[in-house]
Coordinates of C-alpha atoms in Angstrom, one line a residue:
M136 CA 4.1 -33.8 -10.2
N137 CA 6.0 -33.5 -13.4
W138 CA 8.9 -31.0 -13.9
F139 CA 6.5 -28.4 -15.8
T140 CA 4.2 -28.6 -12.9
R141 CA 6.8 -28.1 -10.4
Y142 CA 8.3 -25.0 -12.4
A143 CA 5.0 -23.4 -12.8
H144 CA 4.5 -23.8 -9.0
W145 CA 7.7 -22.2 -8.2
L146 CA 7.6 -19.5 -10.8
H147 CA 3.9 -18.2 -9.8
L148 CA 1.4 -20.6 -8.4
R149 CA 3.2 -20.6 -4.9
W150 CA 2.7 -16.9 -4.5
P151 CA -0.4 -16.1 -6.7
A152 CA -0.7 -12.5 -7.7
G153 CA -4.4 -12.2 -7.1
V154 CA -6.1 -9.1 -7.5
P155 CA -4.5 -5.5 -6.5
E156 CA -6.1 -4.0 -3.6
R157 CA -8.4 -1.2 -4.5
L158 CA -7.0 1.9 -2.9
P159 CA -7.0 5.6 -3.7
V160 CA -4.6 6.8 -6.3
V161 CA -2.0 8.8 -4.2
G162 CA 1.2 10.3 -5.4
P163 CA 4.8 9.7 -3.7
D164 CA 4.0 12.6 -1.3
G165 CA 0.4 11.9 -0.6
D166 CA -1.1 14.2 -3.0
T167 CA -4.1 13.3 -5.1
R168 CA -5.8 14.3 -8.3
V169 CA -7.8 17.1 -6.2
P170 CA -5.5 20.1 -5.5
G171 CA -4.9 20.8 -1.9
L172 CA -6.2 17.2 -0.7
F173 CA -3.6 14.8 0.6
V174 CA -4.0 11.1 1.9
V175 CA -1.5 9.8 4.4
G176 CA -1.4 6.6 6.6
D177 CA -2.4 3.2 5.6
L178 CA -4.3 4.1 2.5
T179 CA -0.9 5.2 0.8
G180 CA -0.2 1.4 0.4
V181 CA 2.1 0.9 3.3
P182 CA 0.4 -0.5 6.2
L183 CA 3.1 0.1 8.8
L184 CA 3.2 2.5 11.8
K185 CA 6.3 4.2 11.2
F186 CA 5.3 5.1 7.6
A187 CA 1.8 6.3 8.9
L188 CA 3.6 8.9 11.3
D189 CA 6.2 9.8 8.5
S190 CA 3.4 10.5 5.9
G191 CA 1.4 12.5 8.2
A192 CA 4.2 14.9 9.3
K193 CA 5.4 15.2 5.6
A194 CA 1.9 16.2 4.5
A195 CA 1.7 18.9 7.3
R196 CA 5.2 20.1 6.4
R197 CA 4.0 20.4 2.7
C198 CA 1.1 22.4 3.8
L199 CA 3.2 24.7 5.8
R200 CA 5.4 25.4 2.8
E201 CA 2.4 26.1 0.4
L202 CA 0.7 28.3 3.1
S203 CA 2.5 31.2 3.9
A204 CA 0.0 33.2 6.0
P205 CA -3.3 32.4 7.6
A206 CA -6.5 32.5 5.3
A207 CA -8.1 36.0 5.2
Q208 CA -11.6 34.8 5.9
S209 CA -12.5 33.9 9.2
D210 CA -14.7 31.0 8.3
V211 CA -12.1 29.4 6.4
L212 CA -9.3 27.0 8.2
D213 CA -6.0 26.5 6.8
V214 CA -5.8 23.0 7.3
V215 CA -8.4 20.3 8.1
I216 CA -7.2 16.9 9.2
I217 CA -9.7 14.0 8.9
G218 CA -8.7 11.2 11.3
G219 CA -7.4 11.1 14.7
G220 CA -5.1 8.0 14.4
V221 CA -1.4 8.0 14.4
A222 CA -0.9 9.8 11.0
G223 CA -3.5 12.5 11.9
M224 CA -1.8 12.9 15.2
A225 CA 1.7 13.2 13.7
A226 CA 0.1 16.0 11.1
A227 CA -1.7 17.7 13.7
L228 CA 1.6 18.0 16.0
E229 CA 3.5 19.3 13.1
L230 CA 1.0 22.0 12.5
A231 CA 0.6 22.9 16.3
G232 CA 4.0 24.3 16.4
N233 CA 3.9 26.3 13.1
S234 CA 5.4 29.8 13.0
H235 CA 2.7 30.8 10.4
N236 CA -0.2 30.8 13.0
L237 CA -2.2 28.7 10.6
R238 CA -5.7 27.6 11.9
F239 CA -6.3 23.9 11.6
A240 CA -8.7 21.3 13.1
V241 CA -8.8 17.5 13.6
I242 CA -12.3 15.9 12.7
E243 CA -12.6 12.5 14.1
S244 CA -15.8 10.2 14.3
N245 CA -14.7 8.5 17.5
Q246 CA -11.8 9.3 19.8
R247 CA -8.3 10.2 18.9
L248 CA -6.0 7.0 18.4
A249 CA -9.5 4.9 18.5
T250 CA -8.0 2.1 16.1
L251 CA -5.0 1.5 18.7
T252 CA -7.4 1.8 21.5
N253 CA -9.6 -1.0 20.0
F254 CA -6.7 -3.4 19.7
P255 CA -6.7 -6.5 21.9
A256 CA -5.1 -6.4 25.2
G257 CA -1.4 -6.8 25.1
K258 CA -1.3 -6.8 21.4
P259 CA 2.5 -6.8 20.3
I260 CA 3.4 -3.8 18.2
F261 CA 6.0 -4.0 15.4
T262 CA 7.8 -0.9 14.7
Y263 CA 9.3 -1.8 11.1
P264 CA 11.8 -0.7 9.7
D265 CA 14.0 -0.7 12.9
G266 CA 16.5 1.7 11.6
M267 CA 13.8 4.1 10.4
R268 CA 13.1 7.4 12.0
P269 CA 9.8 9.0 10.9
A270 CA 9.6 12.5 10.0
G271 CA 8.2 14.9 12.7
E272 CA 8.1 14.9 16.4
L273 CA 5.8 12.0 17.1
Q274 CA 7.8 8.7 17.4
V275 CA 7.3 5.1 18.6
S276 CA 9.5 2.4 20.2
A277 CA 6.9 0.5 22.6
T278 CA 6.4 -3.2 21.8
V279 CA 2.9 -3.6 23.2
K280 CA -0.4 -1.9 22.7
E281 CA -0.8 -0.4 26.3
D282 CA 2.7 0.9 26.2
L283 CA 2.3 2.5 22.8
I284 CA -0.8 4.4 23.7
A285 CA 0.8 5.8 26.8
E286 CA 4.1 6.7 24.5
L287 CA 1.9 8.7 22.2
E288 CA -0.4 10.2 24.6
R289 CA 2.7 11.4 26.6
Q290 CA 4.0 13.1 23.4
L291 CA 0.6 14.8 22.8
A292 CA 0.0 16.2 26.2
G293 CA 0.2 19.6 26.7
T294 CA -0.3 20.6 23.1
D295 CA -3.2 22.1 21.8
L296 CA -4.9 20.1 19.3
P297 CA -8.4 21.3 18.3
L298 CA -10.4 18.0 17.9
R299 CA -13.9 18.0 16.7
T300 CA -16.2 14.9 16.9
A301 CA -18.1 14.4 13.6
T302 CA -18.3 12.0 10.4
V303 CA -17.3 13.2 7.2
T304 CA -19.0 12.0 4.1
H305 CA -16.6 13.3 1.5
V306 CA -14.8 16.4 0.4
E307 CA -15.6 18.9 -2.6
R308 CA -14.6 21.9 -4.3
R309 CA -16.5 25.2 -3.3
D310 CA -15.7 28.8 -4.0
G311 CA -12.0 28.2 -4.6
H312 CA -11.7 26.1 -1.1
L313 CA -12.1 22.5 0.0
A314 CA -15.6 21.8 1.6
V315 CA -15.3 19.0 4.1
M316 CA -18.8 17.7 4.0
L317 CA -20.2 16.5 7.4
K318 CA -23.1 13.8 8.0
D319 CA -24.6 16.1 10.6
G320 CA -23.6 19.8 10.6
E321 CA -22.6 22.5 8.2
P322 CA -19.5 22.0 6.0
V323 CA -16.1 23.0 7.2
L324 CA -14.2 25.1 4.6
A325 CA -10.2 24.7 4.4
R326 CA -7.5 25.5 2.1
R327 CA -5.8 22.1 2.5
V328 CA -7.2 18.6 3.6
I329 CA -5.4 15.8 5.0
V330 CA -7.2 12.5 5.0
A331 CA -5.9 10.3 7.7
I332 CA -8.8 8.0 8.0
G333 CA -7.0 4.5 7.6
R334 CA -8.9 1.3 6.2
S335 CA -11.7 2.2 8.3
G336 CA -14.5 0.9 6.1
N337 CA -16.8 -1.9 6.5
F338 CA -15.5 -5.3 7.9
R339 CA -15.1 -8.0 5.2
R340 CA -17.8 -10.9 5.4
L341 CA -17.3 -14.4 5.4
G342 CA -20.3 -14.8 3.0
V343 CA -21.8 -17.9 4.7
P344 CA -25.1 -18.7 6.5
G345 CA -25.3 -17.6 10.2
E346 CA -22.6 -15.0 9.9
E347 CA -25.0 -12.7 11.5
L348 CA -25.3 -14.5 14.7
P349 CA -24.4 -12.5 17.9
K350 CA -21.3 -14.8 18.4
V351 CA -19.6 -13.5 15.3
L352 CA -17.3 -11.0 16.2
N353 CA -15.0 -8.8 14.1
R354 CA -12.6 -7.8 16.9
L355 CA -10.9 -9.0 19.7
H356 CA -11.3 -6.9 23.0
D357 CA -9.7 -9.1 25.5
P358 CA -8.5 -12.5 25.1
K359 CA -9.6 -13.7 28.6
H360 CA -13.2 -13.3 27.5
H361 CA -12.7 -16.6 25.8
T362 CA -10.9 -18.5 28.3
G363 CA -12.4 -22.2 28.3
E364 CA -14.4 -21.5 25.2
D365 CA -14.2 -23.1 21.8
L366 CA -12.9 -20.4 19.7
V367 CA -12.6 -20.4 15.8
V368 CA -10.6 -17.6 14.4
A369 CA -11.0 -16.6 10.6
G370 CA -8.1 -15.1 8.7
S371 CA -4.3 -15.2 7.9
G372 CA -3.0 -11.8 8.7
D373 CA -1.5 -10.2 11.6
S374 CA -4.8 -9.6 13.4
A375 CA -6.0 -13.1 12.8
C376 CA -2.5 -14.7 14.1
E377 CA -2.2 -12.4 17.0
A378 CA -5.7 -13.1 18.1
A379 CA -5.3 -16.7 17.7
V380 CA -2.1 -16.9 19.6
A381 CA -3.4 -14.5 22.6
S382 CA -6.8 -16.6 22.9
A383 CA -5.0 -20.0 22.9
E384 CA -2.3 -18.5 25.5
A385 CA -5.5 -17.3 27.8
G386 CA -7.0 -20.7 27.7
A387 CA -9.3 -20.8 24.7
R388 CA -9.5 -24.1 22.6
T389 CA -8.5 -22.0 19.6
T390 CA -8.8 -23.0 15.8
L391 CA -7.4 -20.8 13.2
V392 CA -8.9 -21.2 9.8
H393 CA -7.6 -20.2 6.6
R394 CA -8.7 -20.9 3.1
G395 CA -5.1 -20.4 1.8
S396 CA -2.1 -22.8 1.9
D397 CA 0.1 -20.6 4.3
L398 CA 0.3 -17.5 6.6
A399 CA 2.1 -15.3 4.1
K400 CA 0.2 -12.1 4.8
A401 CA 1.2 -12.1 8.7
K402 CA 4.5 -10.8 9.6
P403 CA 7.1 -13.6 10.1
E404 CA 7.1 -13.4 13.9
N405 CA 3.3 -13.8 14.1
A406 CA 3.3 -16.8 11.7
A407 CA 6.0 -18.4 13.7
R408 CA 4.3 -18.2 16.9
V409 CA 1.2 -19.6 15.4
L410 CA 3.1 -22.5 14.0
D411 CA 4.9 -23.2 17.6
L412 CA 1.6 -23.4 19.2
A413 CA 0.2 -25.7 16.8
K414 CA 3.2 -28.0 16.9
A415 CA 2.8 -28.0 20.8
G416 CA -0.7 -28.8 20.4
R417 CA -2.1 -25.8 22.1
L418 CA -3.8 -24.3 18.7
R419 CA -5.3 -26.1 15.8
L420 CA -4.3 -24.7 12.4
L421 CA -6.5 -25.6 9.6
L422 CA -5.1 -24.3 6.2
G423 CA -7.1 -24.7 3.0
T424 CA -10.3 -24.6 4.8
R425 CA -13.6 -22.6 4.0
F426 CA -16.6 -21.9 6.2
T427 CA -19.7 -23.3 4.9
R428 CA -22.2 -22.5 7.8
I429 CA -22.2 -21.0 11.2
T430 CA -24.9 -22.2 13.6
A431 CA -25.5 -21.2 17.4
D432 CA -23.2 -24.1 18.6
A433 CA -21.1 -25.1 16.0
V434 CA -19.3 -23.8 12.6
E435 CA -19.2 -26.1 9.6
L436 CA -16.0 -26.3 7.7
D437 CA -14.9 -27.6 4.3
I438 CA -11.5 -29.3 4.5
A439 CA -10.2 -30.2 1.4
G440 CA -13.7 -31.5 0.2
T441 CA -14.7 -33.1 3.5
T442 CA -17.0 -31.5 5.8
E443 CA -16.3 -31.2 9.5
R444 CA -18.7 -29.8 12.3
L445 CA -16.7 -28.2 15.1
P446 CA -18.8 -27.3 18.4
N447 CA -18.1 -23.6 19.0
Q448 CA -19.2 -20.7 21.2
A449 CA -17.4 -17.6 19.3
V450 CA -16.2 -16.8 15.9
L451 CA -13.7 -14.0 15.4
A452 CA -13.8 -12.9 11.8
L453 CA -10.7 -11.0 11.3
I454 CA -10.5 -11.0 7.6
G455 CA -9.8 -7.4 7.0
R456 CA -11.7 -4.2 6.1
E457 CA -12.8 -2.8 2.8
A458 CA -10.9 0.7 2.2
P459 CA -13.5 3.5 2.4
L460 CA -13.8 3.8 -1.3
A461 CA -17.0 5.7 -1.5
F462 CA -15.6 8.5 0.4
F463 CA -12.8 8.8 -2.3
R464 CA -15.4 8.3 -5.2
R465 CA -17.5 11.0 -3.8
S466 CA -14.4 13.3 -3.3
G467 CA -13.4 12.9 -7.0
V468 CA -10.1 10.9 -6.0
P469 CA -9.6 7.9 -8.5
I470 CA -9.3 4.3 -7.3
H471 CA -6.9 1.9 -8.5
G472 CA -8.2 -0.7 -10.5
E473 CA -11.2 0.9 -11.5
R474 CA -11.8 1.6 -15.0
S475 CA -12.7 4.8 -16.6
L476 CA -12.5 6.5 -19.9
P477 CA -8.9 7.9 -19.5
V478 CA -7.7 4.6 -18.2
L479 CA -9.0 2.7 -21.1
A480 CA -7.6 5.3 -23.4
A481 CA -4.2 4.8 -21.9
L482 CA -4.6 1.1 -22.3
I483 CA -5.2 1.4 -25.9
A484 CA -2.4 3.8 -26.6
F485 CA 0.0 1.3 -24.6
F486 CA -0.9 -1.6 -26.7
A487 CA -0.7 0.7 -29.8
A488 CA 2.7 1.7 -28.7
I489 CA 3.9 -1.8 -27.8
T490 CA 2.7 -3.0 -31.3
C491 CA 4.7 -0.4 -33.2
L492 CA 7.6 -1.3 -30.8
Y493 CA 7.3 -5.0 -32.1
G494 CA 6.9 -3.9 -35.5
W495 CA 9.9 -1.7 -35.5
K496 CA 12.1 -4.4 -34.0
S497 CA 10.8 -7.5 -35.6
L498 CA 9.4 -6.5 -39.0
G499 CA 11.4 -3.4 -40.0
W500 CA 8.6 -0.9 -40.0
G501 CA 9.4 2.5 -40.6
S502 CA 13.0 1.7 -42.4
G503 CA 12.0 4.0 -44.9
I504 CA 11.2 6.9 -42.7
A505 CA 13.9 9.5 -42.7
A506 CA 13.2 10.6 -39.2
L507 CA 14.2 6.9 -38.1
Q508 CA 17.6 7.0 -40.0
P509 CA 19.8 8.3 -37.1
A510 CA 22.9 8.6 -39.6
T511 CA 21.1 11.6 -41.5
W512 CA 20.6 13.9 -38.3
L513 CA 23.7 12.8 -36.6
R514 CA 25.7 14.0 -39.7
P515 CA 27.6 16.6 -37.6
L516 CA 29.3 13.8 -35.9
A517 CA 30.6 12.3 -39.3
D518 CA 33.9 14.3 -39.2
W519 CA 34.8 13.2 -35.5
A520 CA 33.5 9.6 -36.4
A521 CA 35.7 9.2 -39.6
D522 CA 37.4 6.3 -38.0
P523 CA 34.8 3.6 -37.7
A524 CA 36.6 2.0 -34.9
S525 CA 36.5 5.1 -32.9
L526 CA 33.7 5.1 -30.2
A527 CA 31.7 7.9 -32.4
G528 CA 32.1 5.7 -35.2
V529 CA 30.8 2.8 -33.2
L530 CA 27.9 4.8 -32.0
L531 CA 27.0 5.9 -35.5
H532 CA 27.2 2.6 -37.0
S533 CA 25.0 1.0 -34.1
A534 CA 22.5 3.9 -34.4
S535 CA 22.0 3.1 -38.1
G536 CA 19.8 0.1 -37.3
P537 CA 16.6 -0.3 -35.5
S538 CA 17.8 -2.7 -32.8
F539 CA 19.8 0.1 -31.2
W540 CA 17.0 2.5 -30.7
V541 CA 14.6 -0.3 -29.6
T542 CA 17.0 -1.2 -26.7
L543 CA 17.6 2.3 -26.0
A544 CA 14.0 2.9 -25.6
Y545 CA 13.2 -0.1 -23.6
S546 CA 16.4 0.8 -21.2
A547 CA 14.9 4.2 -20.9
A548 CA 11.6 3.0 -19.7
V549 CA 13.4 0.4 -17.3
V550 CA 15.2 3.3 -15.9
G551 CA 12.1 5.7 -15.9
F552 CA 10.1 3.5 -14.3
G553 CA 12.6 2.4 -11.7
L554 CA 13.1 5.9 -10.7
D555 CA 9.3 6.4 -10.2
R556 CA 9.3 3.3 -8.1
M557 CA 12.0 4.3 -5.8
R558 CA 10.4 7.6 -5.3
R559 CA 7.1 5.9 -4.2
R560 CA 8.6 3.2 -2.2
R561 CA 11.6 4.8 -0.2
T562 CA 12.8 1.6 1.3
P563 CA 16.5 0.0 1.3
Y564 CA 15.0 -3.0 -0.3
V565 CA 13.0 -1.4 -3.1
R566 CA 16.0 0.8 -3.7
L567 CA 18.6 -2.2 -4.0
Q568 CA 16.4 -4.3 -6.1
T569 CA 15.3 -1.6 -8.6
L570 CA 18.9 -0.4 -9.1
T571 CA 19.9 -4.0 -9.7
L572 CA 17.2 -4.4 -12.4
M573 CA 18.3 -1.0 -13.8
S574 CA 21.8 -2.0 -13.9
I575 CA 21.3 -5.2 -15.8
Q576 CA 19.3 -3.6 -18.4
V577 CA 21.6 -0.9 -18.9
L578 CA 24.9 -2.5 -18.8
P579 CA 24.8 -6.1 -20.1
L580 CA 21.7 -5.6 -22.4
F581 CA 22.6 -2.3 -23.9
L582 CA 25.8 -0.7 -23.5
I583 CA 28.0 -3.7 -23.6
P584 CA 26.4 -5.3 -26.9
E585 CA 25.8 -2.1 -28.7
L586 CA 28.9 -0.2 -27.9
L587 CA 31.7 -1.5 -25.9
L588 CA 32.0 -5.0 -27.5
P589 CA 31.9 -3.2 -31.1
W590 CA 34.3 -0.6 -29.9
L591 CA 36.8 -3.4 -28.7
G592 CA 36.4 -5.2 -32.1
A593 CA 34.1 -7.8 -31.1

């Protein structure tokens, strides 16, 4: 491997960017393009338990701020929460104690906290970030599935949370309200809707012959069910790693298969547990491996171009779910990455702006346009800047050339996008990283060369 290949691998190929996951376009506070419709939980882009609780409670608080009194019509609810997971329950608990007497309901297709209930027995729970306390009354500290459910149920007990079992197909505008459309039943009208359905779409498929066999499962209910079996787990995320570890510890002859070269998608703790069991010979880890066929008594794998047939009684395809994008498309909520006329227009405008910026900086475009001659419209500063060695004189001199304005525009863009990023991802790491990038752009790349060094006589 030559130096260029090693550099390319370090720069990008070791952590390929891939294709951005398609999720609904959601604002910093969960708002969407549909007025009054909010999205909370995993679909905001941060699949962490505490963030789900936090987003649900904050969306409910916003509804309370915006709705000062109950709806006048008796057939219109003030708030409808779609989904009874942790984010939905956090929102419901916040609304239950409201002083405005707002009417609300939770619509859930299964049972409340169904996602947690379907976790494997004994599944470890990670409540990141450790120092974060989510908004609202619903809090978590448990580290195991069963303890977490009991902890949440204790906090929900004794509170009237109206739960209706139904399947929602989409949300649409109707007579000035939001109509929550049900698969079976009349629409439910509401002034505000909080969507907390999580990534409850269809399970992703392996795309190989034999995937429809009964032995191929998409969920691990109890690791002890596979004791003594030859079990193959497909995936590299937390669900796959946790299932592989739990099954191996329960006595299954477990093989974890992933087509990539590492377990980067999993939390470090889960990846470390898999590697430890693999080193101890209690679990087989096959990276860079693809499924080619599944039969009744075996699986066929492509391992670096070599086909291997493994005896097998069960396959766990834990490669994630597709987000319920059809629900959002029907509801009028845009999806990240999907092309539309406004997106194409914005892309064309962006390239036009970049072309003009390059021409302005490198080719001197617009040098004869009076509007781009700062010395003309900064003339009121001339008296103050009579001394060319003064800060104002240096400013006028630097502003007379296009490089000053190009760098200023670039710095303003970095600061603007940085502030927006910090507002969208309010974590200490993102804040520190973004402030560092903004500081580097503004200080050594703009203020120092354009103002401070010339002012000091350099």
